[in-house]
CSV table of C-alpha atoms in Angstrom, one decimal:
chain,number,residue,atom,x,y,z
X,1,GLU,CA,3.6,19.4,-4.6
X,2,ALA,CA,1.2,16.5,-4.9
X,3,GLN,CA,0.9,14.8,-1.6
X,4,VAL,CA,-1.1,12.9,1.0
X,5,THR,CA,-0.8,14.3,4.5
X,6,GLN,CA,-1.8,12.7,7.8
X,7,ASN,CA,-2.1,14.2,11.3
X,8,PRO,CA,-0.9,13.5,13.8
X,9,ARG,CA,2.2,11.5,12.9
X,10,TYR,CA,2.5,10.1,16.4
X,11,LEU,CA,-0.1,9.6,19.0
X,12,ILE,CA,-0.2,8.0,22.4
X,13,THR,CA,-3.6,7.7,24.0
X,14,VAL,CA,-5.5,5.6,26.5
X,15,THR,CA,-8.2,3.0,26.1
X,16,GLY,CA,-11.7,4.4,25.4
X,17,LYS,CA,-10.6,8.0,24.5
X,18,LYS,CA,-12.1,8.9,21.1
X,19,LEU,CA,-9.6,10.1,18.5
X,20,THR,CA,-9.5,11.1,14.9
X,21,VAL,CA,-6.6,10.8,12.5
X,22,THR,CA,-6.9,13.2,9.6
X,23,CYS,CA,-6.0,12.5,6.0
X,24,SER,CA,-5.9,15.0,3.2
X,25,GLN,CA,-4.8,14.9,-0.4
X,26,ASN,CA,-4.3,17.7,-2.9
X,27,MET,CA,-4.5,15.7,-6.1
X,28,ASN,CA,-8.3,15.8,-6.6
X,29,HIS,CA,-8.4,12.0,-6.3
X,30,GLU,CA,-11.7,10.3,-6.0
X,31,TYR,CA,-10.5,7.2,-4.3
X,32,MET,CA,-9.1,7.2,-0.7
X,33,SER,CA,-8.3,4.4,1.7
X,34,TRP,CA,-7.0,3.6,5.1
X,35,TYR,CA,-4.6,0.8,6.0
X,36,ARG,CA,-3.0,-0.5,9.1
X,37,GLN,CA,0.3,-2.2,9.2
X,38,ASP,CA,1.4,-4.6,11.9
X,39,PRO,CA,4.6,-6.7,12.2
X,40,GLY,CA,4.2,-10.0,10.4
X,41,LEU,CA,0.8,-9.1,9.0
X,42,GLY,CA,1.6,-6.7,6.3
X,43,LEU,CA,-0.8,-3.9,5.2
X,44,ARG,CA,-4.4,-4.5,5.7
X,45,GLN,CA,-7.2,-2.3,4.4
X,46,ILE,CA,-9.6,-0.8,7.0
X,47,TYR,CA,-12.0,1.3,4.9
X,48,TYR,CA,-12.1,2.9,1.5
X,49,SER,CA,-14.0,5.6,-0.3
X,50,MET,CA,-14.7,5.8,-4.0
X,51,ASN,CA,-16.1,9.3,-3.8
X,52,VAL,CA,-17.7,11.9,-1.5
X,53,GLU,CA,-20.3,10.2,0.7
X,54,VAL,CA,-19.4,6.8,-0.6
X,55,THR,CA,-17.5,4.5,1.8
X,56,ASP,CA,-17.1,0.8,2.2
X,57,LYS,CA,-15.4,-1.7,4.5
X,58,GLY,CA,-12.1,-3.2,3.8
X,59,ASP,CA,-10.6,-6.3,5.5
X,60,VAL,CA,-10.4,-5.1,9.1
X,61,PRO,CA,-13.1,-2.4,9.7
X,62,GLU,CA,-14.1,-3.4,13.3
X,63,GLY,CA,-13.5,-0.6,15.7
X,64,TYR,CA,-13.1,2.1,13.1
X,65,LYS,CA,-15.3,4.7,11.4
X,66,VAL,CA,-14.7,7.0,8.5
X,67,SER,CA,-16.4,9.8,6.7
X,68,ARG,CA,-16.0,11.5,3.3
X,69,LYS,CA,-17.8,14.8,3.3
X,70,GLU,CA,-15.2,16.5,1.1
X,71,LYS,CA,-13.2,15.0,-1.8
X,72,ARG,CA,-9.8,15.9,-0.3
X,73,ASN,CA,-10.4,14.7,3.3
X,74,PHE,CA,-10.9,11.2,4.7
X,75,PRO,CA,-10.6,11.1,8.5
X,76,LEU,CA,-10.3,7.9,10.4
X,77,ILE,CA,-12.2,7.8,13.7
X,78,LEU,CA,-11.7,5.5,16.6
X,79,GLU,CA,-14.7,5.9,18.9
X,80,SER,CA,-13.3,3.8,21.7
X,81,PRO,CA,-9.7,2.8,21.0
X,82,SER,CA,-8.4,-0.4,22.5
X,83,PRO,CA,-4.8,-1.7,22.8
X,84,ASN,CA,-5.2,-4.0,19.8
X,85,GLN,CA,-5.6,-0.9,17.7
X,86,THR,CA,-2.0,0.0,18.4
X,87,SER,CA,-0.5,0.1,14.9
X,88,LEU,CA,1.0,2.1,12.1
X,89,TYR,CA,-1.7,3.7,10.0
X,90,PHE,CA,-1.5,4.8,6.4
X,91,CYS,CA,-3.9,6.8,4.3
X,92,ALA,CA,-3.8,6.5,0.5
X,93,SER,CA,-5.4,8.1,-2.5
X,94,SER,CA,-5.7,7.3,-6.1
X,95,GLY,CA,-7.1,8.8,-9.3
X,96,ARG,CA,-6.9,5.3,-10.9
X,97,ALA,CA,-6.6,2.3,-8.7
X,98,PRO,CA,-4.5,0.2,-8.1
X,99,THR,CA,-1.8,3.0,-8.4
X,100,GLN,CA,-2.1,4.5,-4.9
X,101,TYR,CA,-0.2,7.4,-3.3
X,102,PHE,CA,0.4,6.9,0.4
X,103,GLY,CA,0.7,9.3,3.3
X,104,PRO,CA,3.7,9.3,5.7
X,105,GLY,CA,1.9,7.2,8.3
X,106,THR,CA,0.6,7.7,11.8
X,107,ARG,CA,2.0,5.7,14.6
X,108,LEU,CA,-0.7,5.1,17.2
X,109,THR,CA,-0.2,3.6,20.7
X,110,VAL,CA,-3.2,2.8,22.8
X,111,LEU,CA,-2.4,2.2,26.5
M,1,LEU,CA,-9.1,-11.2,-5.9
M,2,ALA,CA,-6.0,-13.1,-7.2
M,3,LYS,CA,-3.6,-14.2,-4.5
M,4,THR,CA,0.1,-13.6,-4.9
M,5,THR,CA,3.1,-15.5,-3.6
M,6,GLN,CA,6.5,-13.9,-3.2
M,7,PRO,CA,9.7,-15.0,-1.5
M,8,ILE,CA,9.8,-13.7,2.1
M,9,SER,CA,13.3,-12.3,1.8
M,10,MET,CA,16.3,-11.9,-0.6
M,11,ASP,CA,19.9,-10.7,-0.2
M,12,SER,CA,22.0,-9.1,-2.9
M,13,TYR,CA,25.3,-7.4,-3.2
M,14,GLU,CA,25.6,-3.8,-4.3
M,15,GLY,CA,25.8,-3.4,-8.1
M,16,GLN,CA,24.0,-6.6,-8.9
M,17,GLU,CA,20.8,-7.0,-10.8
M,18,VAL,CA,18.0,-8.3,-8.6
M,19,ASN,CA,15.0,-10.2,-9.8
M,20,ILE,CA,12.0,-10.8,-7.6
M,21,THR,CA,9.4,-13.2,-8.8
M,22,CYS,CA,5.7,-13.1,-7.9
M,23,SER,CA,3.3,-16.0,-8.6
M,24,HIS,CA,-0.3,-15.3,-9.3
M,25,ASN,CA,-1.8,-18.5,-10.7
M,26,ASN,CA,-5.5,-17.3,-10.7
M,27,ILE,CA,-5.0,-13.9,-12.2
M,28,ALA,CA,-8.1,-12.7,-14.1
M,29,THR,CA,-8.3,-11.4,-17.6
M,30,ASN,CA,-8.7,-7.8,-16.5
M,31,ASP,CA,-6.1,-7.8,-13.7
M,32,TYR,CA,-3.0,-5.6,-13.8
M,33,ILE,CA,0.2,-6.4,-12.0
M,34,THR,CA,1.6,-3.7,-9.8
M,35,TRP,CA,4.7,-3.5,-7.6
M,36,TYR,CA,5.2,-1.2,-4.7
M,37,GLN,CA,8.3,-0.4,-2.6
M,38,GLN,CA,8.2,0.3,1.1
M,39,PHE,CA,11.0,1.7,3.4
M,40,PRO,CA,10.7,1.2,7.1
M,41,SER,CA,8.1,3.5,8.7
M,42,GLN,CA,7.1,5.0,5.4
M,43,GLY,CA,4.1,4.5,3.1
M,44,PRO,CA,4.5,2.2,0.1
M,45,ARG,CA,5.6,3.8,-3.1
M,46,PHE,CA,4.4,2.8,-6.6
M,47,ILE,CA,7.2,1.4,-8.7
M,48,ILE,CA,5.8,-0.1,-11.9
M,49,GLN,CA,2.7,-1.6,-13.4
M,50,GLY,CA,2.0,-3.9,-16.3
M,51,TYR,CA,-0.5,-6.1,-18.1
M,52,LYS,CA,1.6,-8.3,-20.3
M,53,THR,CA,5.1,-8.7,-21.9
M,54,LYS,CA,7.6,-6.2,-20.6
M,55,VAL,CA,7.4,-2.8,-19.1
M,56,THR,CA,10.4,-0.6,-18.2
M,57,ASN,CA,10.7,2.8,-16.5
M,58,GLU,CA,13.5,4.7,-14.9
M,59,VAL,CA,13.5,2.6,-11.8
M,60,ALA,CA,12.7,-1.0,-12.8
M,61,SER,CA,11.6,-3.5,-15.4
M,62,LEU,CA,8.6,-5.8,-15.2
M,63,PHE,CA,8.5,-9.1,-17.1
M,64,ILE,CA,5.2,-10.9,-17.6
M,65,PRO,CA,5.1,-14.2,-19.5
M,66,ALA,CA,2.4,-15.0,-21.9
M,67,ASP,CA,0.3,-17.0,-19.4
M,68,ARG,CA,0.5,-14.1,-16.9
M,69,LYS,CA,0.6,-16.5,-14.0
M,70,SER,CA,3.8,-15.0,-12.7
M,71,SER,CA,5.8,-11.7,-13.0
M,72,THR,CA,9.3,-10.7,-12.3
M,73,LEU,CA,10.4,-7.3,-11.0
M,74,SER,CA,13.9,-6.5,-12.1
M,75,LEU,CA,16.0,-3.9,-10.3
M,76,PRO,CA,19.3,-3.1,-12.2
M,77,ARG,CA,22.5,-2.5,-10.3
M,78,VAL,CA,21.0,-2.2,-6.8
M,79,SER,CA,22.4,0.1,-4.2
M,80,LEU,CA,22.1,0.1,-0.4
M,81,SER,CA,19.2,2.6,-0.8
M,82,ASP,CA,17.2,-0.2,-2.5
M,83,THR,CA,17.0,-2.1,0.7
M,84,ALA,CA,13.2,-2.2,1.3
M,85,VAL,CA,10.1,-4.4,1.2
M,86,TYR,CA,8.7,-5.0,-2.3
M,87,TYR,CA,5.0,-5.9,-2.8
M,88,CYS,CA,3.4,-7.5,-5.8
M,89,LEU,CA,-0.3,-6.8,-6.2
M,90,VAL,CA,-2.8,-8.2,-8.8
M,91,ALA,CA,-6.0,-6.3,-9.3
M,92,GLU,CA,-8.4,-5.2,-11.9
M,93,GLY,CA,-8.7,-1.8,-10.5
M,94,SER,CA,-10.7,-3.1,-7.5
M,95,TYR,CA,-10.6,-0.8,-4.6
M,96,GLN,CA,-10.1,-3.6,-2.1
M,97,LEU,CA,-6.4,-4.2,-2.5
M,98,THR,CA,-4.5,-7.0,-0.8
M,99,PHE,CA,-0.9,-6.2,-0.2
M,100,GLY,CA,0.4,-9.4,1.3
M,101,LYS,CA,3.7,-9.6,3.2
M,102,GLY,CA,6.0,-8.7,0.4
M,103,THR,CA,9.7,-9.5,-0.2
M,104,LYS,CA,12.3,-8.0,2.1
M,105,LEU,CA,15.3,-7.1,0.0
M,106,SER,CA,18.6,-6.6,1.8
M,107,VAL,CA,21.4,-5.1,-0.2
M,108,ILE,CA,24.8,-5.9,1.2
M,109,PRO,CA,27.8,-3.6,0.6
């Protein structure tokens, strides 16, 4: 089954403790992206990647890092999480933008 | 990137046809119009995409006038399960997509 998977689905952590949210797709898509969704603000793009080793900033990249060492994986790294990064995170992939396939989401709470 | 404007919310009774209009006055020649559907706590799901005139699939229809400055998503005979947020996007295929706040559709029994 074609899908985008994210792990973990739920995470509660404390300020400053580094964390990684994994994202994997099995559709051989070149393009992958991370979004965050907050009440009243809609979906905002954090980072995107057009191919292996090619990444670029979206609208809200501050406080996040990404890497794209393999085509199928696009992890989101929070080196020092802060409470304002509490949000619902979505990973997406596409073989032909702007038709994107989204993962199930990761709900992150930073205390 | 072309900016889009949609109604914040809409209500409809079950079984009715729902039309959600999106305004995109500064759409560029190479831009496509795409609609997504999102249920609470789930990722958005692609519904339909078009460039001009009319596009129809098993879920919805998309009407685009000749000037392409607006588009209308039409959902035939909605049911309670169509209650969701609907996003209109305009993009050439750029990787920096802007989703906006969407239209919250509430279907009433």
